mmCIF file of C-alpha atoms in Angstrom:
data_model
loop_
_atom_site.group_PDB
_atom_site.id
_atom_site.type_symbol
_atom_site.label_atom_id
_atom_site.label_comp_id
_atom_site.label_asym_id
_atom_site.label_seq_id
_atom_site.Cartn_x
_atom_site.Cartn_y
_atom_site.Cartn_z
ATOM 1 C CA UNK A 1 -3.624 7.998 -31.479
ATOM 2 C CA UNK A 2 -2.969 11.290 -29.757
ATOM 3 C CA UNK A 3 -0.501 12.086 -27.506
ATOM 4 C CA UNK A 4 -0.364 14.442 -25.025
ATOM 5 C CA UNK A 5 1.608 17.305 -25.418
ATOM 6 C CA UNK A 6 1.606 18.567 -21.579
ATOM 7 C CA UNK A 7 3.236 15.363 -20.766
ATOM 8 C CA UNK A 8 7.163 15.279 -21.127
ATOM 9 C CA UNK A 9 8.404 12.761 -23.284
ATOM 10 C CA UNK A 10 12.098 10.566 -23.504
ATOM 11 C CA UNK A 11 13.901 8.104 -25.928
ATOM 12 C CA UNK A 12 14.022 5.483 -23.052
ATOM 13 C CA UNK A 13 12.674 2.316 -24.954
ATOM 14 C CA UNK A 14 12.433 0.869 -21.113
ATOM 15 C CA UNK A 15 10.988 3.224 -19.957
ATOM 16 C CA UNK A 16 12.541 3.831 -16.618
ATOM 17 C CA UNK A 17 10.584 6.958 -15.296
ATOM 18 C CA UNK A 18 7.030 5.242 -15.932
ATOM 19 C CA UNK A 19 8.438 2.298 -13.849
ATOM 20 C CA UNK A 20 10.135 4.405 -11.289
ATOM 21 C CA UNK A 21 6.579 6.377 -11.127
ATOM 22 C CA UNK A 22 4.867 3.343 -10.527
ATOM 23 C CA UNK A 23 7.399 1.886 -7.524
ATOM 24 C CA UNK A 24 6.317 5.179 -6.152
ATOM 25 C CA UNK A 25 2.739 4.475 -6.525
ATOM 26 C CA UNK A 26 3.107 1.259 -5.154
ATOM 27 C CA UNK A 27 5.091 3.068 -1.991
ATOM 28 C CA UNK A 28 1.733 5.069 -1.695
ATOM 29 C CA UNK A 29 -0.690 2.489 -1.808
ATOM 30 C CA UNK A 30 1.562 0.536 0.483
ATOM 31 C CA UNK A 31 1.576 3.851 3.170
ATOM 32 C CA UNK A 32 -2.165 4.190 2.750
ATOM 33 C CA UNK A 33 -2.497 0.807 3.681
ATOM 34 C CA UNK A 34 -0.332 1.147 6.674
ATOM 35 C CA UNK A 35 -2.823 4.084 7.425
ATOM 36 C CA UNK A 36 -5.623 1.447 7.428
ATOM 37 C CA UNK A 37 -4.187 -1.131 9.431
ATOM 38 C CA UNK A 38 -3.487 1.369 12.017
ATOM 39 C CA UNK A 39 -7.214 2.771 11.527
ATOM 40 C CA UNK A 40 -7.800 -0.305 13.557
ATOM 41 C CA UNK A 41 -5.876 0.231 16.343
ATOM 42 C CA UNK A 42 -7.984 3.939 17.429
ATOM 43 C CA UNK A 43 -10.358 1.996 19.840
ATOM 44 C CA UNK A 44 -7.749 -0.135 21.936
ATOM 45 C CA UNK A 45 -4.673 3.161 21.409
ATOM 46 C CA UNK A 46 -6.614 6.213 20.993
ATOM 47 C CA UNK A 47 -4.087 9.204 20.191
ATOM 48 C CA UNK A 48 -0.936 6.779 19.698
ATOM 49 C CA UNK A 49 -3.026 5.783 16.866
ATOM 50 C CA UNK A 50 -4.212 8.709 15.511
ATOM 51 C CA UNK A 51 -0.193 9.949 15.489
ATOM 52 C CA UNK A 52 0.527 7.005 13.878
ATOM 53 C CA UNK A 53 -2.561 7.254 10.974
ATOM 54 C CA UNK A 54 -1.460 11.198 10.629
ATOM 55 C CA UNK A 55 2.708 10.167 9.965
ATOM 56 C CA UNK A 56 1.242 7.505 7.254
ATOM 57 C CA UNK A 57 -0.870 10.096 5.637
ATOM 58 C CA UNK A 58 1.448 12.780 5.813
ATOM 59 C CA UNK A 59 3.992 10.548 4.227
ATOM 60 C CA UNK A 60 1.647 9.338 1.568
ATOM 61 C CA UNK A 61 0.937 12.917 0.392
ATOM 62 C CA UNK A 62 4.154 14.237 0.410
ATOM 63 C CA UNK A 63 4.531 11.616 -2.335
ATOM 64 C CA UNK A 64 1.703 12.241 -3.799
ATOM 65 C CA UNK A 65 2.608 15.786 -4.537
ATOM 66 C CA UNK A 66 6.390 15.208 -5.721
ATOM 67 C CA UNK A 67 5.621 12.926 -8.593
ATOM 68 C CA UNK A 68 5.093 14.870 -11.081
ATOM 69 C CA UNK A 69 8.581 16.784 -10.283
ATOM 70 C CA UNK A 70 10.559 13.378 -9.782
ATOM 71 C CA UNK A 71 9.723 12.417 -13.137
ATOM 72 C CA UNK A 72 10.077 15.668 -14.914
ATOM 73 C CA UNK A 73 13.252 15.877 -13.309
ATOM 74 C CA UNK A 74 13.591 11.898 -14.650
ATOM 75 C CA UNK A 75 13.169 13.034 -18.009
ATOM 76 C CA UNK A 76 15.579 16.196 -17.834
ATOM 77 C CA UNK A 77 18.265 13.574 -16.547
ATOM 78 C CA UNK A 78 17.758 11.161 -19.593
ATOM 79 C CA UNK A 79 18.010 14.236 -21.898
ATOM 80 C CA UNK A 80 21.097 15.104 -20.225
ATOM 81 C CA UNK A 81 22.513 11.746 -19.831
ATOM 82 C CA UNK A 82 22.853 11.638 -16.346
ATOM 83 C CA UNK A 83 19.763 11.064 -13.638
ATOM 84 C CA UNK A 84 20.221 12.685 -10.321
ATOM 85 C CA UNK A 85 18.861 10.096 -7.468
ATOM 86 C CA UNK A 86 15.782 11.822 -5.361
ATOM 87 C CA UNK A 87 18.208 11.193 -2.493
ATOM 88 C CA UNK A 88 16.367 13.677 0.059
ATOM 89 C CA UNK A 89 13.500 12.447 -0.989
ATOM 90 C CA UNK A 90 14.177 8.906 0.030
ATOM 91 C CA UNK A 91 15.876 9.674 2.877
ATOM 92 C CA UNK A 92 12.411 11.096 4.493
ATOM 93 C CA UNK A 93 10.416 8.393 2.814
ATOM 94 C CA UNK A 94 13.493 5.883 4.771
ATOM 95 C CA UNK A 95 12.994 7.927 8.277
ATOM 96 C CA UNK A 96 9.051 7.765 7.924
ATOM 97 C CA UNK A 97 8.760 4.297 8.158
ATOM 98 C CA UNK A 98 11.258 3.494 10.547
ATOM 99 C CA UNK A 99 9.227 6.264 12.626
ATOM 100 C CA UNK A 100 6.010 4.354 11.909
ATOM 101 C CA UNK A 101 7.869 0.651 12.697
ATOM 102 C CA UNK A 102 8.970 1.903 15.751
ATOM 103 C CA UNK A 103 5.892 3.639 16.917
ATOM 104 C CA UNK A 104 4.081 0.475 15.802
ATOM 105 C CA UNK A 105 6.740 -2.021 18.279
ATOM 106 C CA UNK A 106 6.038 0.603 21.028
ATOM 107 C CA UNK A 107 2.486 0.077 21.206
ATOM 108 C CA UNK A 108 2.350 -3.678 20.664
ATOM 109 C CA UNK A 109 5.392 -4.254 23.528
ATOM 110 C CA UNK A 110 3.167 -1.273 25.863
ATOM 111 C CA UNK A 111 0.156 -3.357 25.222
ATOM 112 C CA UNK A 112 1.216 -6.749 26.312
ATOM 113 C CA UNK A 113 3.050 -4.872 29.324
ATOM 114 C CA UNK A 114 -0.646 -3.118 30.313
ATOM 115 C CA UNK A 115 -2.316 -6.775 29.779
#
């Protein structure tokens, strides 16, 4: 078996930055399905919508592109013996989907008040 060198490597027999890697997938799929659901609203919202799709998939790429530095820098802290919590990193990821919730209650409650 080979391993690959470009890939940083640990002594954590759980293996806690895989699994933390992995919740973050899961945070993207979860946003990208968000995305979807709200794919369906376009016809009966229009542009509420689309803002709506664009803060999912804005927030889903942003992800995206700090994963490999979250667990590089999850690595580095296990070396070091002490892991530094993304904090700014979830705080964004904490005000996206409030945005999102809150943008979604809007247009259900503006819906049933246009009905």
């Amino acid at each position: 078996m080979t391993t690959d060198s470009t890939r940083p490597s640990h002594d954590d027999p759980g293996l806690q930055p895989e699994r933390t890697d992995l919740a973050w997938n899961r945070t993207m799929l979860s946003m990208m399905a968000s995305a979807g659901v709200f794919l369906r609203w376009l016809p009966q919202h229009g542009w509420f919508a689309g803002c709506l799709i664009a803060t999912a998939t804005i927030t889903t790429v942003a992800i995206g592109l700090g994963r490999k530095r979250r667990l590089q820098r999850a690595i580095e802290g296990i070396h070091q013996g002490i892991v530094q919590p993304p904090a700014a990193t979830v705080t964004a990821l904490a005000a996206s989907v409030i945005t999102l919730s809150l943008l979604g209650i809007c247009a259900i409650l503006f819906n049933s008040l246009a009905v």
